[in-house]
Amino acid sequence: MDTLVNDVLNYLFATLPISGKRLFIRLCKRTNTFKDNMSELELSFQKMIDDTGFITKRNYWRFYDPLSKYTIELLYDDYELPDCYVTVDNLVLCECEIVKICVTQKKLSVIEKISKLKICSRYVHYVVWWAASMGNIDILEWGYNSYKRKFASNITAAAIRGNQMGAFLWLVDKGYKVINETVECAAKYGSIDTIKFIITQYGGSCNIGHCVAQNQNPGVVEYVHSINPHLLRGIGDGAIKMSDSKLFKFAVDNGYVNESEKKMRGIRYMRCKSFKIFRWFFDHGSFFQDGVTHDAVATGNLKCLQFLCSKNSIVLDKTLFETAAKNYDIPMMKFLYELKCPFDVFLLRDFIDGFYSQKKRSSKTELWEMIKILETWNCKWIGVCELAAVFGDLEILKYAYERGSLLTKWVMYEAVRYEYLHIVIWLRENNCKCTAAIYTACAAHESLDILKWLRNYNNFRVSCQLPSTESAICPWDNRTCISAMQNKNLKMLKFAVENGCDYSDIFNYYSIDYGVDIHNYIESLPYK
């Protein structure tokens, strides 16, 4: 390999996935240049993982842990996990998205090894649910044969949700029941053949009209209406919810609403984003100037809001701006500002919350552009530090702090609650107080790495590879042990006791209700 010219080596390195790049560096002797680039490539990869929500909608923070970092890289590149990676210390394996990824990549051997670790009580449940929704019979058979226990009651619904008739029939053959949710999933997601089969074999559901409208397949809708005209109301309601003007017309033409119902339906379902449906209700006298309707209009229907303004049929209030911000609706917010709609001091916080609450994450560049605009509107940074800690966003946390947002005790609490060690480190460097109550939060939320860092257990502040100037050992007290016991966290309780934490008060609180293992461990301790 070393005889190849540098251009060829550079080309090979550039084309490899990130885990392949690591292997390339190990095999190739000319590694200096490649190693120099690796840190930058790692950061770029980790940013992509956060931006795409590959692991979680929040920012993933355990990249400092080599085991977690390499596991994510291997799974992203669809490589097999070595046995040494499948261990109780590899906490990324607990993430729900990792379960989905393993099922998607058909890694049955890895799934089987993880299940034996017993790091998550519902691990097998998550595995078979995803297997049913993806039609993976091999994994379903493994779960059925290995654990000899019933799957969740909605397992047949998972198969139908994924349009996996093979998996559905396999589950039915094994005795799993078809419940209302199964029929509703067939109505929402199934083909015409699927819905016909389910209804013929297992009957309908009272909610199927509303569900079938979400299918947005005219053939399915017409079939359901033909066998049960009484489902028309649900079909019409669903059409409004889905903003489907063609389906709404079908419902109206078939008698969806009479004159006495128009106002009631207009008030209740004004969250529709279809201007045609909105205009129909408005023209039929179904619009009322109440807070519910204003709030509904602000969920994204800019054209409707503009129409109402032209008719002087809307009262501007703070709830409009708040809802638009929480829905991360930038065009709506700009329009409301032009109308001089009032907003409260939490608008910036609501907007950032809306960014992280999206099902599909928008560009961070767009977020920052709008933040700059909100600053020109004199929006305050009240409560943003706490929100940044919830989502592990150090960039926003720093920016908010520089602009006056306070580092309250709740900022530290949220960082501990969601296990963001990098946030905790930054907070300590900026003099955010660390009281004994923080250890209680660590024990309650199983934030063992944070507890290790606060106590500098086994020089953890160095081994975690996150730079820090912290030298103080934060104090703890018996509340740590009590919290670990009450949350049935034996691992945390053992760590605290074995590392000198006062545990005297647990003898006044413990009982068999906290579990046999906790009870037996406390019984074995010297009485204080």
Short mmCIF file of C-alpha atoms in Angstrom, two decimals, residues 91-384:
data_model
loop_
_atom_site.label_atom_id
_atom_site.label_comp_id
_atom_site.label_asym_id
_atom_site.label_seq_id
_atom_site.Cartn_x
_atom_site.Cartn_y
_atom_site.Cartn_z
CA LEU A 91 -24.56 2.84 27.47
CA VAL A 92 -25.36 3.90 23.91
CA LEU A 93 -26.83 0.43 23.39
CA CYS A 94 -29.76 1.51 25.60
CA GLU A 95 -30.88 4.22 23.18
CA CYS A 96 -34.18 3.40 21.46
CA GLU A 97 -32.88 4.50 18.05
CA ILE A 98 -30.02 1.99 18.37
CA VAL A 99 -32.62 -0.77 18.76
CA LYS A 100 -34.31 0.40 15.57
CA ILE A 101 -30.97 0.56 13.74
CA CYS A 102 -30.00 -2.97 14.78
CA VAL A 103 -33.35 -4.33 13.57
CA THR A 104 -33.12 -2.35 10.32
CA GLN A 105 -29.63 -3.73 9.70
CA LYS A 106 -30.81 -7.25 10.67
CA LYS A 107 -28.11 -7.63 13.31
CA LEU A 108 -29.75 -10.55 15.12
CA SER A 109 -26.50 -11.77 16.68
CA VAL A 110 -25.87 -8.32 18.18
CA ILE A 111 -29.48 -8.04 19.38
CA GLU A 112 -29.21 -11.42 21.09
CA LYS A 113 -25.99 -10.43 22.88
CA ILE A 114 -27.43 -7.10 24.04
CA SER A 115 -30.57 -8.80 25.38
CA LYS A 116 -28.44 -11.01 27.64
CA LEU A 117 -26.87 -7.94 29.26
CA LYS A 118 -30.27 -6.98 30.74
CA ILE A 119 -29.38 -3.28 30.59
CA CYS A 120 -32.97 -2.34 29.73
CA SER A 121 -36.02 -4.16 31.08
CA ARG A 122 -38.06 -3.51 27.92
CA TYR A 123 -35.31 -4.17 25.41
CA VAL A 124 -36.89 -7.30 23.88
CA HIS A 125 -40.25 -5.50 23.67
CA TYR A 126 -38.69 -2.70 21.61
CA VAL A 127 -36.85 -5.18 19.39
CA VAL A 128 -39.90 -7.27 18.48
CA TRP A 129 -42.04 -4.15 17.94
CA TRP A 130 -39.60 -2.85 15.35
CA ALA A 131 -39.18 -6.33 13.89
CA ALA A 132 -42.94 -6.60 13.39
CA SER A 133 -43.13 -3.17 11.76
CA MET A 134 -40.30 -4.13 9.39
CA GLY A 135 -41.49 -7.66 8.70
CA ASN A 136 -38.41 -9.38 10.12
CA ILE A 137 -39.72 -12.88 10.89
CA ASP A 138 -36.28 -14.16 11.98
CA ILE A 139 -36.09 -11.64 14.82
CA LEU A 140 -39.73 -12.27 15.77
CA GLU A 141 -39.05 -16.00 15.97
CA TRP A 142 -35.96 -15.36 18.08
CA GLY A 143 -37.98 -13.24 20.52
CA TYR A 144 -40.80 -15.77 20.63
CA ASN A 145 -38.58 -18.83 21.10
CA SER A 146 -36.03 -17.29 23.44
CA TYR A 147 -38.27 -15.52 25.92
CA LYS A 148 -41.47 -17.58 25.92
CA ARG A 149 -43.51 -14.61 26.93
CA LYS A 150 -46.23 -12.53 25.38
CA PHE A 151 -45.24 -9.56 23.30
CA ALA A 152 -47.00 -6.23 23.81
CA SER A 153 -50.73 -6.26 23.08
CA ASN A 154 -50.25 -3.90 20.12
CA ILE A 155 -47.69 -6.09 18.33
CA THR A 156 -50.11 -6.92 15.51
CA ALA A 157 -50.73 -3.19 15.07
CA ALA A 158 -46.97 -2.69 14.61
CA ALA A 159 -46.96 -5.20 11.74
CA ILE A 160 -49.95 -3.58 10.03
CA ARG A 161 -48.49 -0.11 10.58
CA GLY A 162 -45.50 -1.22 8.53
CA ASN A 163 -47.72 -2.91 5.90
CA GLN A 164 -46.11 -6.24 6.77
CA MET A 165 -48.84 -8.81 6.14
CA GLY A 166 -46.38 -11.70 6.43
CA ALA A 167 -45.39 -10.66 9.93
CA PHE A 168 -49.03 -9.97 10.81
CA LEU A 169 -50.17 -13.45 9.76
CA TRP A 170 -47.23 -15.02 11.61
CA LEU A 171 -48.23 -13.20 14.81
CA VAL A 172 -51.89 -14.17 14.44
CA ASP A 173 -50.84 -17.79 13.91
CA LYS A 174 -48.91 -17.61 17.19
CA GLY A 175 -52.04 -16.45 19.00
CA TYR A 176 -51.54 -12.69 19.18
CA LYS A 177 -54.82 -10.79 19.07
CA VAL A 178 -56.11 -8.28 16.57
CA ILE A 179 -57.18 -5.29 18.65
CA ASN A 180 -58.87 -2.00 17.74
CA GLU A 181 -55.47 -0.37 17.28
CA THR A 182 -54.63 -3.00 14.65
CA VAL A 183 -57.74 -2.15 12.64
CA GLU A 184 -57.07 1.57 13.00
CA CYS A 185 -53.48 1.12 11.77
CA ALA A 186 -54.81 -0.77 8.75
CA ALA A 187 -57.09 2.19 8.05
CA LYS A 188 -54.27 4.73 8.45
CA TYR A 189 -51.41 2.97 6.71
CA GLY A 190 -52.73 -0.06 4.82
CA SER A 191 -53.41 -0.66 1.15
CA ILE A 192 -56.95 -1.33 -0.11
CA ASP A 193 -56.26 -5.08 0.02
CA THR A 194 -55.01 -4.85 3.60
CA ILE A 195 -58.01 -2.89 4.87
CA LYS A 196 -60.45 -5.20 3.08
CA PHE A 197 -58.79 -8.25 4.62
CA ILE A 198 -58.70 -6.82 8.15
CA ILE A 199 -62.30 -5.58 8.11
CA THR A 200 -63.62 -8.78 6.52
CA GLN A 201 -61.79 -11.05 8.94
CA TYR A 202 -61.84 -9.03 12.14
CA GLY A 203 -64.51 -6.32 11.83
CA GLY A 204 -64.28 -2.55 12.08
CA SER A 205 -63.58 -0.03 14.82
CA CYS A 206 -65.58 2.98 15.95
CA ASN A 207 -62.60 5.23 15.09
CA ILE A 208 -61.90 3.80 11.68
CA GLY A 209 -63.54 6.68 9.78
CA HIS A 210 -61.19 9.23 11.30
CA CYS A 211 -58.22 6.91 10.72
CA VAL A 212 -59.04 6.04 7.13
CA ALA A 213 -59.05 9.73 6.23
CA GLN A 214 -55.39 9.87 7.25
CA ASN A 215 -54.65 7.17 4.67
CA GLN A 216 -55.46 9.73 1.96
CA ASN A 217 -56.21 6.92 -0.49
CA PRO A 218 -59.55 7.65 -2.25
CA GLY A 219 -60.15 3.97 -2.94
CA VAL A 220 -59.79 3.04 0.73
CA VAL A 221 -62.07 5.90 1.81
CA GLU A 222 -64.79 5.02 -0.69
CA TYR A 223 -64.64 1.35 0.31
CA VAL A 224 -65.00 2.09 4.03
CA HIS A 225 -67.86 4.52 3.39
CA SER A 226 -69.64 1.98 1.18
CA ILE A 227 -69.67 -0.70 3.88
CA ASN A 228 -70.57 1.69 6.71
CA PRO A 229 -72.00 5.15 5.81
CA HIS A 230 -72.12 6.03 9.52
CA LEU A 231 -68.34 6.45 9.43
CA LEU A 232 -68.75 9.60 7.31
CA ARG A 233 -68.43 11.91 10.29
CA GLY A 234 -65.05 10.45 11.18
CA ILE A 235 -63.97 10.68 7.54
CA GLY A 236 -64.91 14.37 7.41
CA ASP A 237 -63.19 15.13 10.71
CA GLY A 238 -60.09 13.34 9.48
CA ALA A 239 -60.15 15.26 6.20
CA ILE A 240 -60.06 18.53 8.15
CA LYS A 241 -57.23 17.29 10.35
CA MET A 242 -55.23 16.21 7.29
CA SER A 243 -56.10 19.41 5.38
CA ASP A 244 -57.36 17.26 2.50
CA SER A 245 -59.77 19.49 0.54
CA LYS A 246 -60.74 16.74 -1.95
CA LEU A 247 -61.64 14.34 0.81
CA PHE A 248 -63.50 17.11 2.65
CA LYS A 249 -65.56 17.77 -0.50
CA PHE A 250 -66.35 14.04 -0.66
CA ALA A 251 -67.57 14.18 2.95
CA VAL A 252 -69.66 17.33 2.40
CA ASP A 253 -71.20 15.97 -0.81
CA ASN A 254 -72.28 12.88 1.10
CA GLY A 255 -73.89 14.83 3.96
CA TYR A 256 -71.00 15.38 6.38
CA VAL A 257 -72.56 18.39 8.15
CA ASN A 258 -76.01 19.90 8.34
CA GLU A 259 -76.78 23.54 9.09
CA SER A 260 -77.02 23.04 12.85
CA GLU A 261 -73.55 21.47 13.00
CA LYS A 262 -71.57 23.93 10.89
CA LYS A 263 -70.67 26.34 13.69
CA MET A 264 -69.70 23.58 16.11
CA ARG A 265 -67.48 21.86 13.55
CA GLY A 266 -65.92 25.14 12.43
CA ILE A 267 -64.87 25.99 15.98
CA ARG A 268 -63.57 22.54 16.83
CA TYR A 269 -61.57 21.83 13.69
CA MET A 270 -60.15 25.22 12.70
CA ARG A 271 -56.61 23.81 12.97
CA CYS A 272 -56.96 22.75 9.34
CA LYS A 273 -54.22 24.19 7.10
CA SER A 274 -56.20 23.96 3.87
CA PHE A 275 -57.36 27.40 2.80
CA LYS A 276 -60.23 25.88 0.79
CA ILE A 277 -61.63 24.12 3.86
CA PHE A 278 -61.01 27.15 6.04
CA ARG A 279 -62.82 29.41 3.55
CA TRP A 280 -65.75 26.98 3.37
CA PHE A 281 -66.30 27.24 7.13
CA PHE A 282 -65.83 31.01 7.09
CA ASP A 283 -68.33 31.47 4.26
CA HIS A 284 -70.84 29.29 6.09
CA GLY A 285 -70.68 31.39 9.25
CA SER A 286 -68.56 28.94 11.23
CA PHE A 287 -65.83 31.31 12.39
CA PHE A 288 -65.78 32.90 15.84
CA GLN A 289 -63.34 35.38 17.31
CA ASP A 290 -62.25 33.34 20.29
CA GLY A 291 -58.85 32.37 21.66
CA VAL A 292 -59.15 28.75 20.56
CA THR A 293 -59.59 29.75 16.93
CA HIS A 294 -56.75 32.29 17.03
CA ASP A 295 -54.43 29.74 18.53
CA ALA A 296 -55.44 27.21 15.88
CA VAL A 297 -54.85 29.62 13.01
CA ALA A 298 -51.33 30.27 14.32
CA THR A 299 -50.35 26.62 13.82
CA GLY A 300 -49.05 27.34 10.34
CA ASN A 301 -51.86 28.51 8.11
CA LEU A 302 -50.39 31.84 7.08
CA LYS A 303 -52.74 32.25 4.13
CA CYS A 304 -55.76 31.88 6.43
CA LEU A 305 -54.37 34.39 8.89
CA GLN A 306 -53.74 36.89 6.10
CA PHE A 307 -57.30 36.35 4.88
CA LEU A 308 -58.75 36.96 8.34
CA CYS A 309 -56.71 40.13 8.72
CA SER A 310 -58.10 41.38 5.42
CA LYS A 311 -61.61 40.81 6.83
CA ASN A 312 -60.74 42.42 10.18
CA SER A 313 -61.83 39.15 11.75
CA ILE A 314 -59.01 38.51 14.17
CA VAL A 315 -57.82 39.99 17.44
CA LEU A 316 -54.04 40.00 17.86
CA ASP A 317 -52.81 38.65 21.17
CA LYS A 318 -49.73 37.01 22.68
CA THR A 319 -51.07 33.48 22.21
CA LEU A 320 -50.70 33.81 18.43
CA PHE A 321 -47.00 34.64 18.68
CA GLU A 322 -46.39 32.01 21.34
CA THR A 323 -47.97 29.25 19.24
CA ALA A 324 -46.13 30.31 16.09
CA ALA A 325 -42.82 30.26 17.99
CA LYS A 326 -43.44 26.85 19.55
CA ASN A 327 -44.27 25.50 16.09
CA TYR A 328 -41.04 26.99 14.72
CA ASP A 329 -43.08 28.83 12.11
CA ILE A 330 -40.72 31.57 10.93
CA PRO A 331 -42.92 33.05 8.14
CA MET A 332 -45.85 33.29 10.57
CA MET A 333 -43.69 35.01 13.19
CA LYS A 334 -42.43 37.59 10.69
CA PHE A 335 -45.98 38.32 9.53
CA LEU A 336 -47.23 38.71 13.10
CA TYR A 337 -44.40 41.12 13.85
CA GLU A 338 -45.36 43.23 10.83
CA LEU A 339 -48.90 43.36 12.26
CA LYS A 340 -47.40 44.58 15.57
CA CYS A 341 -48.83 41.57 17.36
CA PRO A 342 -47.78 41.62 21.04
CA PHE A 343 -45.47 38.92 22.42
CA ASP A 344 -44.22 38.06 25.88
CA VAL A 345 -40.70 37.82 27.30
CA PHE A 346 -40.43 34.08 26.67
CA LEU A 347 -40.71 34.30 22.86
CA LEU A 348 -37.03 33.52 22.25
CA ARG A 349 -37.15 30.52 24.57
CA ASP A 350 -40.36 29.26 22.92
CA PHE A 351 -38.76 29.61 19.48
CA ILE A 352 -35.66 27.58 20.41
CA ASP A 353 -37.91 24.99 22.06
CA GLY A 354 -39.86 24.81 18.80
CA PHE A 355 -36.64 24.13 16.88
CA TYR A 356 -35.86 21.06 18.99
CA SER A 357 -39.48 19.86 19.05
CA GLN A 358 -39.69 19.43 15.27
CA LYS A 359 -40.18 15.92 13.93
CA LYS A 360 -37.66 16.70 11.21
CA ARG A 361 -34.88 19.00 12.36
CA SER A 362 -34.41 22.21 10.37
CA SER A 363 -31.07 23.80 9.56
CA LYS A 364 -29.15 25.22 12.52
CA THR A 365 -28.10 28.07 10.24
CA GLU A 366 -31.76 29.03 9.83
CA LEU A 367 -32.18 28.92 13.61
CA TRP A 368 -29.32 31.35 14.18
CA GLU A 369 -30.52 33.69 11.44
CA MET A 370 -33.91 33.95 13.14
CA ILE A 371 -32.30 34.37 16.57
CA LYS A 372 -30.46 37.40 15.22
CA ILE A 373 -33.77 38.80 13.96
CA LEU A 374 -35.46 38.17 17.33
CA GLU A 375 -32.66 40.10 19.01
CA THR A 376 -33.47 43.10 16.82
CA TRP A 377 -37.05 42.79 18.12
CA ASN A 378 -35.62 43.24 21.64
CA CYS A 379 -36.60 39.72 22.71
CA LYS A 380 -35.22 38.75 26.11
CA TRP A 381 -33.06 35.72 26.88
CA ILE A 382 -35.09 34.79 29.95
CA GLY A 383 -35.04 31.04 30.68
CA VAL A 384 -32.92 30.15 27.63
#
